[in-house]
Short mmCIF file of C-alpha atoms and ligand atoms in Angstrom, two decimals:
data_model
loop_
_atom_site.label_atom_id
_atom_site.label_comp_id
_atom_site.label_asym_id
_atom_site.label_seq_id
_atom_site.Cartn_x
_atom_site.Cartn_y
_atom_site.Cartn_z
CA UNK A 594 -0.07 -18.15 0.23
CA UNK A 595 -2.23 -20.95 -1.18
CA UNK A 596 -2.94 -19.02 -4.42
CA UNK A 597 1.15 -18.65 -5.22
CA UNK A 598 2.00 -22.04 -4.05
CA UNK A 599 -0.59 -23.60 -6.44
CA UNK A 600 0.60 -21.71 -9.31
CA UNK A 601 3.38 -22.20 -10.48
CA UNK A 602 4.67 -19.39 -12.48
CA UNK A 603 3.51 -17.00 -9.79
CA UNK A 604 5.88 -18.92 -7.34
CA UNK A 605 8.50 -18.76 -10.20
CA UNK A 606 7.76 -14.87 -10.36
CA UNK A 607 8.19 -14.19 -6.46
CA UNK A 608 11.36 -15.85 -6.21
CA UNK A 609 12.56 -13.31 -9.16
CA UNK A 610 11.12 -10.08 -7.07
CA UNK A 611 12.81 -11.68 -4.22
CA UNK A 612 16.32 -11.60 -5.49
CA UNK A 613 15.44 -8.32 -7.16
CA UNK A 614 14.46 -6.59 -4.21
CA UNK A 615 17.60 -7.60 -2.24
CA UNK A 616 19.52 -6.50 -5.12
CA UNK A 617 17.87 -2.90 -5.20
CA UNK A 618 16.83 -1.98 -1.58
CA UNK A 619 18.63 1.08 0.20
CA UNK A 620 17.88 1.30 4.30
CA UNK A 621 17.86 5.06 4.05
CA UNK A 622 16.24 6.33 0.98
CA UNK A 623 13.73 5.40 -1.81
CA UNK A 624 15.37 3.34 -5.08
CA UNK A 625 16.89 4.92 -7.71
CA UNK A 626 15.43 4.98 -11.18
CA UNK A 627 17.53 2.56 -12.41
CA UNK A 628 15.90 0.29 -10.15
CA UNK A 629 12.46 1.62 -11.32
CA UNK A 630 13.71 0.04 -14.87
CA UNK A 631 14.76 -3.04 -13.80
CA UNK A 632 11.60 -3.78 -12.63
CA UNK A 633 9.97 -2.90 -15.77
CA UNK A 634 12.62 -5.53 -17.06
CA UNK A 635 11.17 -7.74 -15.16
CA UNK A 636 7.63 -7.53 -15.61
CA UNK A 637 6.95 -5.87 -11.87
CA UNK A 638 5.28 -2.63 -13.03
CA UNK A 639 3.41 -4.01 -16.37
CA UNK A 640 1.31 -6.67 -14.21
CA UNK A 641 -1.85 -4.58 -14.31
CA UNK A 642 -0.78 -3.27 -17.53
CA UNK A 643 -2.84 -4.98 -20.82
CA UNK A 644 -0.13 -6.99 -22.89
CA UNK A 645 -1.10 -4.05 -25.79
CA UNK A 646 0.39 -1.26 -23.79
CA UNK A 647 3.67 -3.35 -23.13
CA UNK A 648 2.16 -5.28 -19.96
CA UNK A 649 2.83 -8.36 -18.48
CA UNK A 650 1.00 -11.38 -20.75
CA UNK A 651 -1.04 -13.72 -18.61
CA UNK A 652 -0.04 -12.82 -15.09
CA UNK A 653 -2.93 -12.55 -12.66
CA UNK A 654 -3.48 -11.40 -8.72
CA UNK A 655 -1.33 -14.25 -7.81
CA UNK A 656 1.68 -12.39 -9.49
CA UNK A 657 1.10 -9.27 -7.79
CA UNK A 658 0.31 -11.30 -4.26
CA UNK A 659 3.87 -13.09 -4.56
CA UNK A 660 5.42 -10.00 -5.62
CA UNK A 661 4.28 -7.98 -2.90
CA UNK A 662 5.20 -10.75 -0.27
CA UNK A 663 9.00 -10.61 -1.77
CA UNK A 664 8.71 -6.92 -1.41
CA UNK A 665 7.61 -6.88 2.12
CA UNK A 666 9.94 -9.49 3.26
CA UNK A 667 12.48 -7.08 2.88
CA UNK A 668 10.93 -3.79 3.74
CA UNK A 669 7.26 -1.72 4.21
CA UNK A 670 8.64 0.85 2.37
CA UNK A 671 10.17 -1.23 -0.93
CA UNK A 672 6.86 -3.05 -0.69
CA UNK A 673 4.84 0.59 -0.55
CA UNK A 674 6.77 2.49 -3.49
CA UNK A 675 6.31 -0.46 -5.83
CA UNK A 676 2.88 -1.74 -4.69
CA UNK A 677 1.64 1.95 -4.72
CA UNK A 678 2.59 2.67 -8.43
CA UNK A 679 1.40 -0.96 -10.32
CA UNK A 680 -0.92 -2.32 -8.05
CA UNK A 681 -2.59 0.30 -6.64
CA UNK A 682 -2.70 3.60 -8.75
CA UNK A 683 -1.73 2.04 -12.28
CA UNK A 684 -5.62 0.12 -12.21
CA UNK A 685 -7.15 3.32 -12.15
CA UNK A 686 -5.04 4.49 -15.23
CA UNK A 687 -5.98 0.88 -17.01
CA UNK A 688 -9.77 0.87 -16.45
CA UNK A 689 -10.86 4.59 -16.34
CA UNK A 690 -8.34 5.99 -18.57
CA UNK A 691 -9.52 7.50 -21.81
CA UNK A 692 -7.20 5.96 -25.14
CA UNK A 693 -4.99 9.34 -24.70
CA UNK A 694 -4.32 8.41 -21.00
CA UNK A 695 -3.40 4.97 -22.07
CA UNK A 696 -1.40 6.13 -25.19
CA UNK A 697 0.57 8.19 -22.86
CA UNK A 698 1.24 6.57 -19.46
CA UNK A 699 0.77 3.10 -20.16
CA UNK A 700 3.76 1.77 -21.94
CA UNK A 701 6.18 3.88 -19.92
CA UNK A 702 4.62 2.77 -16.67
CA UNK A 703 4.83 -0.87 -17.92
CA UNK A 704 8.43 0.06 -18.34
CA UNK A 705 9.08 1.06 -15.01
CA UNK A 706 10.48 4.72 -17.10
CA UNK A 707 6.87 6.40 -15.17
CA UNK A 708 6.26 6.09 -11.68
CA UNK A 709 2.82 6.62 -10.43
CA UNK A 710 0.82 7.65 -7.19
CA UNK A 711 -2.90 7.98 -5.52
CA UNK A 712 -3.55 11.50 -3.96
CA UNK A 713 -6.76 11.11 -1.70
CA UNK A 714 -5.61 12.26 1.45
CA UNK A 715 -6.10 15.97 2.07
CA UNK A 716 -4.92 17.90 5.66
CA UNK A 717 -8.15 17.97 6.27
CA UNK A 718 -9.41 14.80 5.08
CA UNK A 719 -8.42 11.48 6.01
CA UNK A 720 -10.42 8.98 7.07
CA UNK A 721 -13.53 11.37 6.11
CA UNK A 722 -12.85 11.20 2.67
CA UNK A 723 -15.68 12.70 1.13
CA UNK A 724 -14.77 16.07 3.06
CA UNK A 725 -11.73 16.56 0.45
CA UNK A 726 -12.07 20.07 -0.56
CA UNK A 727 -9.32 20.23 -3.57
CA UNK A 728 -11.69 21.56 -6.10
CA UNK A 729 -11.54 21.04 -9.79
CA UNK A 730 -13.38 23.52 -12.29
CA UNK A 731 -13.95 23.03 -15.81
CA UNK A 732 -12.75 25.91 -17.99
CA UNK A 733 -12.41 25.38 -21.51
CA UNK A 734 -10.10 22.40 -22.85
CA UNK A 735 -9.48 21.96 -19.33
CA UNK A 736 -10.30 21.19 -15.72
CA UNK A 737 -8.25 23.94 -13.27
CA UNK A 738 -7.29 22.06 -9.94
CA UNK A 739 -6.54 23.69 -6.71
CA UNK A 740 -5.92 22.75 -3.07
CA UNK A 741 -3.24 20.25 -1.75
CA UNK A 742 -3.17 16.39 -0.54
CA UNK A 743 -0.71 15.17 2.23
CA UNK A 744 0.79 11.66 3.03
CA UNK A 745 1.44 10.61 -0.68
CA UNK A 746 3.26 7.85 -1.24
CA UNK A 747 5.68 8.37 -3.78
CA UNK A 748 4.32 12.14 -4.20
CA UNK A 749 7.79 13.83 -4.81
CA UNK A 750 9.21 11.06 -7.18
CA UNK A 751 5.99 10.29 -9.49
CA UNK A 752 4.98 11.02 -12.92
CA UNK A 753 1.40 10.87 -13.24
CA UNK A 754 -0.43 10.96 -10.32
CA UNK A 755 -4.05 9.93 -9.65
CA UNK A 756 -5.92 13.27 -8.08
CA UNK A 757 -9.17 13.07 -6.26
CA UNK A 758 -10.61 16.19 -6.41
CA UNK A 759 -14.13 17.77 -5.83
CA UNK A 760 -16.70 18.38 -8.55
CA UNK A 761 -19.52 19.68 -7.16
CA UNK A 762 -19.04 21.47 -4.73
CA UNK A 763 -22.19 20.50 -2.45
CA UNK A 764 -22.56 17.30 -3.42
CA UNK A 765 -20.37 15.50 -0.42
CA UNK A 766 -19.19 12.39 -1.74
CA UNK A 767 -21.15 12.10 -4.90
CA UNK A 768 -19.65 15.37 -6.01
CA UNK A 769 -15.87 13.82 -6.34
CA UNK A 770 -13.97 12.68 -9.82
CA UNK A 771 -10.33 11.24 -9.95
CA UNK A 772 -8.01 12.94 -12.53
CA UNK A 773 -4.98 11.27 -14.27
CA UNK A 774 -2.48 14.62 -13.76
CA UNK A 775 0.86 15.36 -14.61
CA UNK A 776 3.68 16.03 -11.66
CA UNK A 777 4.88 18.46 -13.83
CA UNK A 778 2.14 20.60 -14.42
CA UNK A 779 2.94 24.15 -14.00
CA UNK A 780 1.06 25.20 -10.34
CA UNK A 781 1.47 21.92 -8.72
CA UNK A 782 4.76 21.78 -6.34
CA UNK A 783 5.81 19.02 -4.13
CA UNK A 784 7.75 18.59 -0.74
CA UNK A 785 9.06 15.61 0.73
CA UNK A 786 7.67 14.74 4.07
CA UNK A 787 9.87 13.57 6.86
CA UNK A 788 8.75 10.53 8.99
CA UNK A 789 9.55 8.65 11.63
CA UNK A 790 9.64 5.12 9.58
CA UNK A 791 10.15 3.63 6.06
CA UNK A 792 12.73 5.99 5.12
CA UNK A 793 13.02 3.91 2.04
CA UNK A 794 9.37 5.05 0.94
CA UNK A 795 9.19 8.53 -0.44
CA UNK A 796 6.32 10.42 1.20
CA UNK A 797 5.20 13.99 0.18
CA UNK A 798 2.92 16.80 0.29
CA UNK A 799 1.34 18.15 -3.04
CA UNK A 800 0.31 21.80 -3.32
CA UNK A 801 -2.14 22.71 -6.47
CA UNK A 802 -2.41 26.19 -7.78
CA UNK A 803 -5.06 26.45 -10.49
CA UNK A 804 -3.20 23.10 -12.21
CA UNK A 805 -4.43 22.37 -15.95
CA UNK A 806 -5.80 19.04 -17.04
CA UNK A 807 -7.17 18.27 -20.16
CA UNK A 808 -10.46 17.08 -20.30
CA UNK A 809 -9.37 14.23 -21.48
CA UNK A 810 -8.00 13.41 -18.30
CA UNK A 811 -10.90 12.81 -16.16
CA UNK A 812 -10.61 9.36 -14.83
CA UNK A 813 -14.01 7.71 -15.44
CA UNK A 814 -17.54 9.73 -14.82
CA UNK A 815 -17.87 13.09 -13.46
CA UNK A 816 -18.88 13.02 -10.17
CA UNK A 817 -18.56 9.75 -9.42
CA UNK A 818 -14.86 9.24 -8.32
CA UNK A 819 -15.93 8.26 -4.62
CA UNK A 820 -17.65 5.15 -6.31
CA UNK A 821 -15.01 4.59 -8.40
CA UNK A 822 -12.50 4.87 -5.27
CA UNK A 823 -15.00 2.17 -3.31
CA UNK A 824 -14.71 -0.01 -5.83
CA UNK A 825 -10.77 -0.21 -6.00
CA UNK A 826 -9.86 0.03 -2.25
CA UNK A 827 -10.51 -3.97 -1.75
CA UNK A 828 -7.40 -4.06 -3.70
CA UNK A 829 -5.49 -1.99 -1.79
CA UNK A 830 -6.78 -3.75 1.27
CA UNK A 831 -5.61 -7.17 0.23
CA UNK A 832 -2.39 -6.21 -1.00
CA UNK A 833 -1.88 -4.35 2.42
CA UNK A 834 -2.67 -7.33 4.07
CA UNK A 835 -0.29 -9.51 2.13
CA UNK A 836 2.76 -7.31 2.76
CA UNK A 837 1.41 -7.12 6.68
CA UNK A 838 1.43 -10.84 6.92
CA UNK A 839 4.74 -10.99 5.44
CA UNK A 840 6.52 -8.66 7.89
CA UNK A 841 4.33 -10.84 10.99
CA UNK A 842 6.50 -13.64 9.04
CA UNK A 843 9.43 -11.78 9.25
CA UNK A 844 9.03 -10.20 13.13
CA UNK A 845 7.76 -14.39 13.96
CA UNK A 846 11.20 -15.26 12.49
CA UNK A 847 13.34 -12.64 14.63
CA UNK A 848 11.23 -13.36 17.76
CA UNK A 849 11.85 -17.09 17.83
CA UNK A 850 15.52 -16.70 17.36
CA UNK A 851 15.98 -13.94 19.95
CA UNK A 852 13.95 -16.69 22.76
CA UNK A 853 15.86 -19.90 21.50
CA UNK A 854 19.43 -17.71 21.80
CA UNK A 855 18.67 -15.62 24.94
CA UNK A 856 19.06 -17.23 28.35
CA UNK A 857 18.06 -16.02 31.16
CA UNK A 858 17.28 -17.77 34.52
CA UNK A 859 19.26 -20.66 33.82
CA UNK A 860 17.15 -21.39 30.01
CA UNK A 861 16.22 -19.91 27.32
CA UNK A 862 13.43 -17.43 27.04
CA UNK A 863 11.34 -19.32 25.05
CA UNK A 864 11.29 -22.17 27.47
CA UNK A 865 9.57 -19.83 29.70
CA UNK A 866 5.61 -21.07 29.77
CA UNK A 867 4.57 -17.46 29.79
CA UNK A 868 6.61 -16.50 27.05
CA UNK A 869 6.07 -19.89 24.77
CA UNK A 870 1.94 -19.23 25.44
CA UNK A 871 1.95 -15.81 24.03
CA UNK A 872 3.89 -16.80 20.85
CA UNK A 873 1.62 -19.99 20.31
CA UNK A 874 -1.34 -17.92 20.61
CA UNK A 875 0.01 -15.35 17.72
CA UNK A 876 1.38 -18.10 16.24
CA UNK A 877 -2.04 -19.77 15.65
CA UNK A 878 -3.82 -16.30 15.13
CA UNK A 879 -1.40 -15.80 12.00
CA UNK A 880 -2.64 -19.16 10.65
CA UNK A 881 -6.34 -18.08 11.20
CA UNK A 882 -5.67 -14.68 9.65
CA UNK A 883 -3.48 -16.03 7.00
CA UNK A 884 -6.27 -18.20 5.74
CA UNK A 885 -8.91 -15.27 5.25
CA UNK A 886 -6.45 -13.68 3.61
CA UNK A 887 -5.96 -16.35 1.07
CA UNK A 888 -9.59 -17.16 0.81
CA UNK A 889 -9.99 -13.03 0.14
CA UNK A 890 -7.20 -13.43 -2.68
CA UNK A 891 -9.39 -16.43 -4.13
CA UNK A 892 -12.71 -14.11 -4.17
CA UNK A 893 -10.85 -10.84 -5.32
CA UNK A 894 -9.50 -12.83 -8.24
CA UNK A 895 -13.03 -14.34 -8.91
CA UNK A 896 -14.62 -10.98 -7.86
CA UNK A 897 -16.61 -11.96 -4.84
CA UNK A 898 -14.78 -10.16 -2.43
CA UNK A 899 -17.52 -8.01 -0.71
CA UNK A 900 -16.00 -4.84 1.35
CA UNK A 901 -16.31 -6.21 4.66
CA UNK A 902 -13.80 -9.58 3.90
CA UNK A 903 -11.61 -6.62 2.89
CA UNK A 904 -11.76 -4.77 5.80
CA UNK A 905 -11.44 -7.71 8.21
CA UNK A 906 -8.11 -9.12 6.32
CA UNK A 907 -6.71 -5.38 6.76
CA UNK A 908 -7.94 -5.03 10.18
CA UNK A 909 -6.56 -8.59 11.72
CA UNK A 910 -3.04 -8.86 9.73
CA UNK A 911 -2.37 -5.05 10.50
CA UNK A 912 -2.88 -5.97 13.76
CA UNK A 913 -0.90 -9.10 14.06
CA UNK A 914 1.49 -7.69 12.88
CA UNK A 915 1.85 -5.26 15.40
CA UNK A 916 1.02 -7.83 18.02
CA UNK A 917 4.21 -9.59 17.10
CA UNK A 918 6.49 -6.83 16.21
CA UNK A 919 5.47 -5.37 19.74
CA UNK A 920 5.64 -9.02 21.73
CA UNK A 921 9.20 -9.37 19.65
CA UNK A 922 10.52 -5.56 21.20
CA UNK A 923 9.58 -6.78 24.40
CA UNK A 924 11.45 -10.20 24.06
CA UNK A 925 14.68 -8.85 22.79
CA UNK A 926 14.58 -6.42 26.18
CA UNK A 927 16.82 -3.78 26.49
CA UNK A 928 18.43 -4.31 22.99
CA UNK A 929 15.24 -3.28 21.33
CA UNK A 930 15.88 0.09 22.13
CA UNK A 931 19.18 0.24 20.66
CA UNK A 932 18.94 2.64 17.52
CA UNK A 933 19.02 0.46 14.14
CA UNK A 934 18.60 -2.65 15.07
CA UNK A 935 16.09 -4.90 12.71
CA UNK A 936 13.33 -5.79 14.92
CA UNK A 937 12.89 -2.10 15.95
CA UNK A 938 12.94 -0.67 12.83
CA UNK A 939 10.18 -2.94 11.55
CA UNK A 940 8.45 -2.32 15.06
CA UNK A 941 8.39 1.28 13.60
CA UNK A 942 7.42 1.30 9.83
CA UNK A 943 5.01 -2.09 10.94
CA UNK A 944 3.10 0.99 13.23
CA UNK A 945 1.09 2.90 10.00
CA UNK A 946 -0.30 -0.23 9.01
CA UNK A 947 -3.34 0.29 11.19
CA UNK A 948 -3.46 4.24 9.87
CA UNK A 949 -2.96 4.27 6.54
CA UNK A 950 -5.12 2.40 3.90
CA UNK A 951 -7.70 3.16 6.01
CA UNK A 952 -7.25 3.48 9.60
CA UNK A 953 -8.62 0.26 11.97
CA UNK A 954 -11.55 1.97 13.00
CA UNK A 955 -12.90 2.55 9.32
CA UNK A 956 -12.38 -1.38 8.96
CA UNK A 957 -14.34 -2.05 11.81
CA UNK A 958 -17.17 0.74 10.94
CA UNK A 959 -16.94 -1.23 7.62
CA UNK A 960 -17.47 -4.54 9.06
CA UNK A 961 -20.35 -3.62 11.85
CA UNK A 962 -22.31 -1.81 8.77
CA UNK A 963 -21.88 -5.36 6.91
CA UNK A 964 -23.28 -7.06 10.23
CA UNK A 965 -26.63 -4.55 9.79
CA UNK A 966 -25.39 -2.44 12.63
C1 LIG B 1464 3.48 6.90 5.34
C2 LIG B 1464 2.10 7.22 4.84
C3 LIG B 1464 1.76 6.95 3.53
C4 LIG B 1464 0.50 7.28 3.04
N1 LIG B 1464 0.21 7.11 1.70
C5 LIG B 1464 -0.92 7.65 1.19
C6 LIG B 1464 -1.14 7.69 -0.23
O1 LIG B 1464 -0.32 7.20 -1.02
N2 LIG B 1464 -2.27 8.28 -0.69
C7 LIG B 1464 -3.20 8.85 0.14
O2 LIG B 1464 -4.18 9.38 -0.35
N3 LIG B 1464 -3.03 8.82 1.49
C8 LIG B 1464 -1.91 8.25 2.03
N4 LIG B 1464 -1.70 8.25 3.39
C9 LIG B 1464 -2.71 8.83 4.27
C10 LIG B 1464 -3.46 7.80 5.10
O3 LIG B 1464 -4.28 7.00 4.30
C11 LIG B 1464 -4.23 8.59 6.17
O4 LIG B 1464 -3.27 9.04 7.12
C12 LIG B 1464 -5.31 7.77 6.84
O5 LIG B 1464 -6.37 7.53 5.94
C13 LIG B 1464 -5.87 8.47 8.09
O6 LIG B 1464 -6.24 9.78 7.80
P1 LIG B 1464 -5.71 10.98 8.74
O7 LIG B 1464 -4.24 10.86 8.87
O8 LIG B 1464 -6.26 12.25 8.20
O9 LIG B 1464 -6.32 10.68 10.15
P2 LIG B 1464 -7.77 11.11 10.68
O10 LIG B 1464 -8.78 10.86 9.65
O11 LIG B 1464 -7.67 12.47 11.27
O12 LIG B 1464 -7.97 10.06 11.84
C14 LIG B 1464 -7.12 10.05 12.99
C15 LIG B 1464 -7.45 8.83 13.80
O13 LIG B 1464 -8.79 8.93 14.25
C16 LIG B 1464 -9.36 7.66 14.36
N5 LIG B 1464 -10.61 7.62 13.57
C17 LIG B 1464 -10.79 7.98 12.28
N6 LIG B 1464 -12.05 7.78 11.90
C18 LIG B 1464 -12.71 7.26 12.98
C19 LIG B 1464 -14.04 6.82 13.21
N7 LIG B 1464 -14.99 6.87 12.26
N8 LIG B 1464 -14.36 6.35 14.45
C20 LIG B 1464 -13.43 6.32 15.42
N9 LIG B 1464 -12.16 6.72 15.26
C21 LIG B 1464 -11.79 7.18 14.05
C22 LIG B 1464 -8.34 6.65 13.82
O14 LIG B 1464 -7.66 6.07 14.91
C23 LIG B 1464 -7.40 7.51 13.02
O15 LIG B 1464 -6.09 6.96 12.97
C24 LIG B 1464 -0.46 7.86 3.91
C25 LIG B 1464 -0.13 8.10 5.25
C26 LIG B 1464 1.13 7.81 5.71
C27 LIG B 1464 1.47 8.16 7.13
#
């Protein structure tokens, strides 16, 4: 990335995540606490975190753009339980937080002693996210929340988890807050989802029965959470898109060596024209996408990102990065299908990248409403 190779300390601060998360990562199951502390050691959960709350002094995006690319390297679902808790959910903490929601999340999250998620996703609300129906009523000293969110990444491990829940009830997507909420809450239980990839991610389902949260919890202005969500998700885009290019790096890397080494027909597979066509032509897509991508980290860090350069960085790396994880399956042949090997594992957590985040088809209603249509 352009951004990390021109700076410096960011480069110096990827290398460090690097070694860290080769350290740290387990194939089969999420990372320990311990591991959670070691990268508050090192400054990995504090870089969204003001310096005054125990953050990380004068890092910027390009800190969290090398860091997620280390992550990735080695794994979606290293890259998703860190990138979820300080890229993604701790911002909403930082800038709609009230002082007590600061006071108390902040410095342990900096830490890496908290570990935070984003509940959006409901069973009945994906992609239509203003259809959430997890209501929150105001009672007192407190909001009561009730309903239950799917598909949360890091849902059964976290500490404070950012809730999305409706306000009003008729008011479709005007009519949603976010609320900063504690996993411990009496009336909220968790269960840990199984999936078919990134067993190294912890993925849950969250169940709310009439949950108290202080007022003082509300996460920015009643009512207007769905805003506040819209404008966040570029974020999350871009960071998805860094940790997709970084696995297209990684599935490039295994693809090439399986058509140097293989032979068949008397050479090796990568001497084939067919073969050598189809991995120029990702080969030069990758540059293409890799330079919107750095030209979106450029804007997001100046703030001139608009939604649709978003959406097409999410849209075109999740997708080469399928392209390639699929074209490398299909090179390895009949090996691919062996159970545990590295390509097909990656060809299997890789396949949510065009689901979650929002799925492809949001990014391209995204982009045609940019283009007036
Ligand atoms: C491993 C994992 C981790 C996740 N982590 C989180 C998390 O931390 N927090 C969170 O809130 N959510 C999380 N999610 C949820 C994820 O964001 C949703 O799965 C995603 O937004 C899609 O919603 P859905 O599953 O309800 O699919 P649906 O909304 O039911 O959509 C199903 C499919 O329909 C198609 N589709 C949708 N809309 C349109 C349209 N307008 N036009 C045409 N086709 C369309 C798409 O192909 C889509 O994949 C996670 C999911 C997974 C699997």
């Amino acid at each position: 990335m352009t951004i990390v190779v021109n700076d410096p300390q960011a480069a110096e601060f990827g290398r460090a995540v690097s070694q860290f998360a080769q350290d740290i990562h387990i194939t089969d199951q999420p990372v320990d606490r311990q591991a959670w502390k070691r990268a508050g050691a090192l400054g990995l959960t504090g870089l969204e975190i003001p310096a005054a709350f125990g953050g990380s002094t004068g890092a910027t995006y390009a800190w969290n753009a090398a860091a997620v690319d280390a992550l990735a390297t080695i794994s979606h679902g290293l890259s998703s339980t860190f990138t979820i808790s300080f890229d993604i959910a701790t911002p909403y903490l930082v800038a709609l937080g009230t002082p007590e929601v600061h006071q108390r999340w902040l410095p342990p999250l900096a830490l890496g002693e908290v570990i935070a998620a984003l509940a959006l996703t409901e069973p009945g609300a994906g992609s239509d996210l203003a259809a959430l129906t997890t209501r929150a009523e105001p009672n007192g000293d407190h909001y009561s929340i009730t309903g239950s969110k799917t598909f949360i990444t890091n849902g059964s491990i976290a500490d404070v988890i950012v809730v999305a829940a409706r306000t009003s009830p008729q008011a479709g997507a005007r009519g949603i807050s976010l609320f900063a909420v504690d996993a411990n809450a009496a009336g909220l239980t968790r269960r840990r989802i199984s999936t078919i990839g990134q067993s190294d991610c912890d993925t849950a389902e969250l169940f709310f029965d009439q949950v108290e949260v202080p007022l003082s919890h509300l996460l920015g202005t009643l009512d207007e959470g769905f805003l506040h969500l819209m404008e966040r998700l570029p974020q999350e885009r871009i960071t998805s898109s860094i940790a997709n290019l970084a696995q297209a790096d990684v599935a490039m890397n295994l693809t090439l060596a399986q058509v140097r080494e293989r032979q068949a027909f008397g050479r090796p597979l990568g001497s084939l024209q067919h073969n050598a066509f189809r991995i120029a032509e990702l080969d030069a897509q990758r540059s293409a996408v890799r330079a919107h991508v750095d030209a979106c980290i450029e804007r997001l860090m100046n703030k001139t990102m608009s939604t649709a350069d978003g959406a097409r960085a999410k849209l075109l790396s999740a997708r080469l990065e399928n392209d390639i994880l699929d074209l490398g399956m299909q090179l390895h042949g009949g090996s691919s299908f062996l159970e545990g090997t590295e390509i097909n594992q990656r060809w299997i957590d890789g396949r949510i990248t065009r689901i979650w985040a929002g799925a492809d088809e949001i990014m391209l209603h995204l982009i045609a409403k940019d283009l007036g249509l």
